[in-house]
Short mmCIF file of C-alpha atoms and ligand atoms in Angstrom, two decimals:
data_model
loop_
_atom_site.label_atom_id
_atom_site.label_comp_id
_atom_site.label_asym_id
_atom_site.label_seq_id
_atom_site.Cartn_x
_atom_site.Cartn_y
_atom_site.Cartn_z
CA MET R 9 -24.47 -4.63 -9.71
CA ALA R 10 -21.31 -2.76 -8.80
CA LYS R 11 -17.97 -4.13 -9.85
CA ILE R 12 -15.60 -3.95 -6.93
CA PHE R 13 -11.85 -3.30 -7.23
CA CYS R 14 -9.09 -3.12 -4.79
CA VAL R 15 -6.17 -0.88 -5.45
CA ALA R 16 -3.36 -2.77 -3.75
CA ASN R 17 0.40 -3.03 -3.49
CA GLN R 18 2.09 -3.74 -0.16
CA LYS R 19 4.72 -1.10 -0.87
CA GLY R 20 4.09 2.42 0.38
CA GLY R 21 4.29 5.43 -1.93
CA VAL R 22 3.76 3.59 -5.20
CA GLY R 23 0.64 5.55 -6.17
CA LYS R 24 -2.27 3.54 -4.72
CA THR R 25 -4.09 6.54 -3.29
CA THR R 26 -3.38 8.70 -6.31
CA THR R 27 -4.81 5.92 -8.56
CA THR R 28 -7.88 5.36 -6.44
CA VAL R 29 -9.06 8.97 -6.21
CA ASN R 30 -8.19 9.85 -9.80
CA LEU R 31 -9.83 6.74 -11.23
CA ALA R 32 -12.94 7.43 -9.01
CA ALA R 33 -13.12 11.03 -10.34
CA GLY R 34 -12.41 9.94 -13.93
CA LEU R 35 -15.24 7.34 -13.74
CA ALA R 36 -17.59 9.88 -12.13
CA LYS R 37 -16.90 12.31 -15.01
CA ILE R 38 -18.04 9.78 -17.59
CA GLY R 39 -21.35 9.18 -15.78
CA GLN R 40 -20.36 6.14 -13.58
CA ARG R 41 -21.82 5.88 -10.05
CA VAL R 42 -18.76 5.41 -7.87
CA LEU R 43 -18.19 4.55 -4.16
CA MET R 44 -14.62 5.11 -2.89
CA VAL R 45 -13.70 3.13 0.19
CA ASP R 46 -10.68 4.31 2.13
CA LEU R 47 -9.16 1.34 3.97
CA ASP R 48 -5.95 3.17 5.07
CA PRO R 49 -5.96 4.63 8.59
CA GLN R 50 -3.86 7.49 7.17
CA GLY R 51 -7.02 8.71 5.44
CA ASN R 52 -5.20 10.19 2.50
CA ALA R 53 -7.88 9.12 -0.03
CA THR R 54 -10.59 10.63 2.18
CA MET R 55 -8.77 14.03 2.39
CA GLY R 56 -7.87 13.80 -1.30
CA SER R 57 -11.56 13.50 -2.14
CA GLY R 58 -12.51 16.75 -0.32
CA VAL R 59 -13.78 15.00 2.80
CA ASP R 60 -12.24 16.07 6.20
CA LYS R 61 -11.20 12.89 8.05
CA ARG R 62 -11.06 14.74 11.33
CA THR R 63 -14.72 15.59 11.40
CA LEU R 64 -16.24 12.39 10.01
CA PRO R 65 -19.22 11.42 12.10
CA LEU R 66 -19.05 7.82 10.83
CA SER R 67 -16.31 6.05 8.86
CA VAL R 68 -15.33 2.64 7.43
CA TYR R 69 -14.35 1.71 10.98
CA ASP R 70 -17.97 1.84 12.10
CA VAL R 71 -18.90 -0.29 9.08
CA LEU R 72 -16.29 -2.89 9.85
CA LEU R 73 -17.51 -3.09 13.50
CA GLU R 74 -21.07 -3.27 12.28
CA SER R 75 -22.20 -0.14 14.16
CA ALA R 76 -23.17 1.61 10.92
CA SER R 77 -24.24 0.69 7.40
CA ILE R 78 -22.48 2.01 4.28
CA ARG R 79 -25.61 3.99 3.46
CA GLU R 80 -25.30 5.75 6.83
CA ALA R 81 -21.56 6.22 6.84
CA ALA R 82 -20.74 7.22 3.21
CA VAL R 83 -20.82 10.89 2.16
CA PHE R 84 -21.10 12.38 -1.30
CA SER R 85 -18.25 14.59 -2.34
CA ASP R 86 -19.83 17.37 -4.42
CA LYS R 87 -16.57 18.50 -5.78
CA CYS R 88 -15.45 15.11 -6.86
CA GLY R 89 -18.73 13.58 -7.96
CA TYR R 90 -18.48 10.28 -6.05
CA HIS R 91 -19.33 8.77 -2.68
CA VAL R 92 -16.72 8.37 -0.01
CA LEU R 93 -16.68 5.84 2.78
CA GLY R 94 -13.92 7.59 4.68
CA ALA R 95 -11.21 6.52 7.09
CA ASN R 96 -9.24 8.15 9.87
CA ARG R 97 -6.99 6.95 12.73
CA ASP R 98 -9.90 5.04 14.43
CA LEU R 99 -9.38 2.45 11.78
CA ALA R 100 -5.91 1.54 13.09
CA GLY R 101 -7.83 0.02 16.16
CA ALA R 102 -10.09 -2.09 13.92
CA GLU R 103 -7.29 -4.53 13.32
CA VAL R 104 -7.10 -5.47 17.02
CA GLU R 105 -10.86 -5.17 17.68
CA LEU R 106 -11.64 -7.57 14.88
CA VAL R 107 -9.36 -10.31 16.16
CA GLU R 108 -12.12 -11.80 18.34
CA VAL R 109 -14.98 -11.71 15.87
CA GLU R 110 -16.12 -14.40 13.48
CA ARG R 111 -15.73 -14.08 9.71
CA ARG R 112 -13.69 -10.88 10.39
CA GLU R 113 -12.20 -10.88 6.91
CA LYS R 114 -15.69 -10.73 5.38
CA ARG R 115 -17.09 -7.63 7.19
CA LEU R 116 -16.60 -5.22 4.27
CA LYS R 117 -17.99 -7.73 1.70
CA GLN R 118 -21.13 -8.16 3.79
CA ALA R 119 -21.60 -4.39 4.08
CA LEU R 120 -21.02 -3.82 0.38
CA ALA R 121 -23.60 -6.46 -0.57
CA GLU R 122 -26.31 -4.02 0.69
CA VAL R 123 -25.25 -1.22 -1.67
CA GLY R 124 -24.30 -3.21 -4.72
CA ALA R 125 -27.21 -1.88 -6.77
CA ASP R 126 -26.43 1.84 -5.95
CA PHE R 127 -23.09 1.92 -7.77
CA ASP R 128 -21.36 0.87 -10.96
CA PHE R 129 -17.91 0.84 -9.40
CA VAL R 130 -16.58 0.41 -5.89
CA LEU R 131 -12.92 1.32 -5.54
CA ILE R 132 -11.02 0.34 -2.34
CA ASP R 133 -7.83 2.12 -1.42
CA CYS R 134 -5.74 -0.39 0.60
CA PRO R 135 -3.08 0.35 3.15
CA PRO R 136 0.62 -0.56 2.32
CA SER R 137 0.55 -3.99 4.05
CA LEU R 138 -1.04 -7.38 3.75
CA SER R 139 -3.05 -6.86 6.93
CA MET R 140 -6.66 -7.71 8.06
CA LEU R 141 -7.78 -4.46 6.43
CA THR R 142 -6.28 -5.38 3.15
CA LEU R 143 -7.71 -8.90 3.51
CA ASN R 144 -11.23 -7.30 3.97
CA GLY R 145 -10.64 -5.45 0.72
CA LEU R 146 -9.38 -8.54 -1.20
CA CYS R 147 -12.37 -10.68 0.08
CA SER R 148 -14.80 -8.06 -1.18
CA ALA R 149 -13.40 -7.53 -4.65
CA HIS R 150 -13.84 -8.96 -8.13
CA GLY R 151 -10.35 -7.76 -9.01
CA VAL R 152 -7.22 -6.07 -7.97
CA ILE R 153 -5.62 -3.10 -9.73
CA VAL R 154 -1.85 -2.99 -8.92
CA PRO R 155 -0.17 0.36 -9.46
CA MET R 156 3.54 0.05 -9.87
CA GLN R 157 6.59 2.09 -10.71
CA CYS R 158 8.87 0.58 -13.37
CA GLU R 159 11.86 0.20 -11.13
CA TYR R 160 14.46 -2.44 -10.68
CA PHE R 161 12.82 -4.25 -7.70
CA ALA R 162 9.23 -3.90 -9.08
CA LEU R 163 8.92 -7.49 -10.22
CA GLU R 164 10.37 -8.86 -6.98
CA GLY R 165 7.86 -6.92 -4.92
CA LEU R 166 5.07 -8.20 -6.96
CA THR R 167 5.71 -11.92 -5.96
CA ASP R 168 4.36 -11.43 -2.42
CA LEU R 169 1.19 -9.73 -3.62
CA VAL R 170 0.61 -12.28 -6.38
CA ASN R 171 0.97 -15.09 -3.81
CA THR R 172 -1.42 -13.42 -1.37
CA ILE R 173 -3.96 -12.90 -4.12
CA LYS R 174 -3.60 -16.64 -5.05
CA GLN R 175 -4.21 -17.65 -1.42
CA VAL R 176 -7.26 -15.44 -1.05
CA HIS R 177 -8.56 -16.78 -4.37
CA ALA R 178 -8.10 -20.39 -3.22
CA ASN R 179 -9.49 -19.99 0.30
CA LEU R 180 -11.72 -16.98 0.60
CA ASN R 181 -12.86 -15.45 -2.63
CA ARG R 182 -13.15 -17.43 -5.85
CA ASP R 183 -13.96 -14.25 -7.77
CA LEU R 184 -10.72 -12.55 -7.11
CA GLN R 185 -8.29 -11.93 -9.94
CA ILE R 186 -5.61 -9.47 -10.87
CA ILE R 187 -7.39 -7.14 -13.32
CA GLY R 188 -4.24 -5.37 -14.23
CA LEU R 189 -1.00 -3.77 -13.55
CA LEU R 190 -0.93 -0.07 -13.93
CA ARG R 191 2.38 1.65 -14.76
CA VAL R 192 2.50 4.87 -12.75
CA MET R 193 4.88 7.77 -12.28
CA PHE R 194 6.40 6.80 -15.59
CA ASP R 195 9.24 8.67 -17.16
CA PRO R 196 9.97 7.45 -20.70
CA ARG R 197 13.35 9.26 -20.69
CA ILE R 198 14.67 6.85 -18.13
CA THR R 199 15.90 3.80 -20.00
CA LEU R 200 15.55 1.49 -17.05
CA GLN R 201 11.87 2.34 -16.80
CA GLN R 202 11.32 1.53 -20.42
CA GLN R 203 13.22 -1.81 -19.90
CA VAL R 204 11.12 -2.73 -16.86
CA SER R 205 7.94 -1.73 -18.69
CA ASP R 206 8.92 -4.10 -21.57
CA GLN R 207 9.68 -6.88 -19.07
CA LEU R 208 6.23 -6.37 -17.48
CA LYS R 209 4.59 -6.70 -20.92
CA ALA R 210 6.53 -9.78 -21.69
CA HIS R 211 5.73 -11.40 -18.33
CA PHE R 212 2.09 -10.38 -17.85
CA GLY R 213 0.84 -9.67 -21.34
CA ASP R 214 -2.64 -8.24 -21.43
CA LYS R 215 -2.71 -8.02 -17.68
CA VAL R 216 -0.75 -4.81 -18.13
CA PHE R 217 -3.08 -1.94 -18.74
CA ASP R 218 -2.64 -0.10 -22.04
CA THR R 219 -2.82 3.30 -20.18
CA VAL R 220 0.42 4.54 -18.68
CA ILE R 221 0.31 7.26 -16.02
CA PRO R 222 3.24 9.75 -16.46
CA ARG R 223 5.09 11.35 -13.60
CA ASN R 224 3.30 14.71 -13.37
CA VAL R 225 3.65 17.37 -10.72
CA ARG R 226 -0.04 18.46 -10.98
CA LEU R 227 -1.05 14.95 -9.61
CA ALA R 228 1.21 15.50 -6.65
CA GLU R 229 -0.06 19.00 -6.01
CA ALA R 230 -3.71 18.16 -6.11
CA PRO R 231 -4.03 16.51 -2.69
CA SER R 232 -2.99 19.63 -0.90
CA TYR R 233 -6.17 21.19 -2.34
CA GLY R 234 -8.22 18.19 -1.20
CA LEU R 235 -8.90 17.11 -4.83
CA PRO R 236 -7.84 14.42 -7.26
CA GLY R 237 -5.72 15.74 -10.13
CA VAL R 238 -8.54 14.91 -12.57
CA VAL R 239 -10.71 17.52 -10.76
CA PHE R 240 -8.01 20.00 -9.79
CA ASP R 241 -6.46 20.36 -13.23
CA PRO R 242 -8.27 18.29 -15.85
CA SER R 243 -5.99 19.40 -18.67
CA ALA R 244 -2.80 18.24 -16.99
CA ARG R 245 -1.08 15.30 -18.69
CA GLY R 246 -1.41 13.10 -15.64
CA SER R 247 -5.11 13.91 -15.34
CA GLN R 248 -5.74 13.08 -18.99
CA ALA R 249 -3.92 9.77 -18.50
CA PHE R 250 -6.30 8.90 -15.57
CA GLN R 251 -9.28 9.96 -17.62
CA ALA R 252 -8.12 7.55 -20.34
CA PHE R 253 -7.61 4.89 -17.64
CA ALA R 254 -11.24 5.30 -16.53
CA SER R 255 -12.39 4.65 -20.09
CA GLU R 256 -10.16 1.59 -20.24
CA MET R 257 -11.67 0.24 -17.03
CA VAL R 258 -15.19 0.75 -18.35
CA GLN R 259 -14.22 -1.34 -21.43
CA ARG R 260 -12.56 -4.00 -19.30
CA ILE R 261 -15.61 -4.57 -17.16
CA GLN R 262 -17.67 -5.23 -20.17
CA LYS R 263 -15.50 -8.17 -20.86
CA MET R 264 -15.63 -9.51 -17.35
P1 ADP H 330 0.54 5.17 -1.83
O1 ADP H 330 -0.96 5.35 -1.68
O2 ADP H 330 0.83 3.93 -2.66
O3 ADP H 330 1.31 5.26 -0.66
P2 ADP H 330 0.47 7.80 -3.14
O4 ADP H 330 -0.61 7.72 -4.13
O5 ADP H 330 0.20 8.49 -1.84
O6 ADP H 330 1.08 6.36 -2.88
O7 ADP H 330 1.70 8.49 -3.87
C1 ADP H 330 2.92 8.73 -3.17
C2 ADP H 330 3.43 10.11 -3.59
O8 ADP H 330 3.68 10.15 -4.98
C3 ADP H 330 2.45 11.17 -3.22
O9 ADP H 330 3.15 12.31 -2.81
C4 ADP H 330 1.77 11.48 -4.65
O10 ADP H 330 1.28 12.79 -4.73
C5 ADP H 330 2.94 11.17 -5.52
N1 ADP H 330 2.53 10.74 -6.86
C6 ADP H 330 1.71 9.70 -7.17
N2 ADP H 330 1.51 9.47 -8.49
C7 ADP H 330 2.24 10.48 -9.09
C8 ADP H 330 2.48 10.79 -10.51
N3 ADP H 330 1.95 10.12 -11.44
N4 ADP H 330 3.27 11.92 -10.71
C9 ADP H 330 3.84 12.56 -9.70
N5 ADP H 330 3.68 12.33 -8.38
C10 ADP H 330 2.83 11.24 -7.99
MG1 MG H 331 -2.04 5.46 0.13
#
């Protein structure tokens, strides 16, 4: 059965989408069957996986509103080697449309239950908020991957997310745990980043992934070609780090 992970952090621009698509591509390259779910109405993870959000016949919106199954709505990205349940601006309306329905935070979980045997990994790219969409992600998942930059306010920002995860764990999803904190856009020349990284290790111990993702311009260029860095330029330092992260994740789930 698939292991399901949310990539979440309520801050924008911290590297959630970059992490989701590169981990998906890295896992696909080592033979894992991957479904990437885009839960952000901006649709960046969809576009960054070579799928045009503007021409999607069906999206995660239709799945949340139960007008399509995941088998119907997901598409295979040939270039990237994984399945994509895409998102576009329609999804912004789902928040409001779901207000009236029962068990609205479990819609994605129910839909994923039907395809659990088809995949090894499901990766969910969450929007930068703790909204009903993110809640659907958290209710579906076995674990949360938290990308973070090693900046001064990083730890402070983490408190809200950790509290939300605790509440979801207590009330909605007993499986949910933080799998790990992933240090991204890391620049070892910056002393402060090194200090924050050490603090994270001291605070969270083995909840901090061994792999560190460096700041690397090839990762930032790749989305404009509609590709994850791992596919666009596999030899780039950032891509190799994500490939190493994919291997680390495969090892982690064997211990789960
Ligand atoms: P989020 O999904 O959290 O909003 P993104 O993944 O979209 O964050 O990343 C924000 C910006 O930072 C994007 O322009 C992305 O290309 C860039 N970026 C992300 N990770 C890296 C990295 N390791 N090195 C360089 N640029 C990065
Ligand atoms: Mg994003």
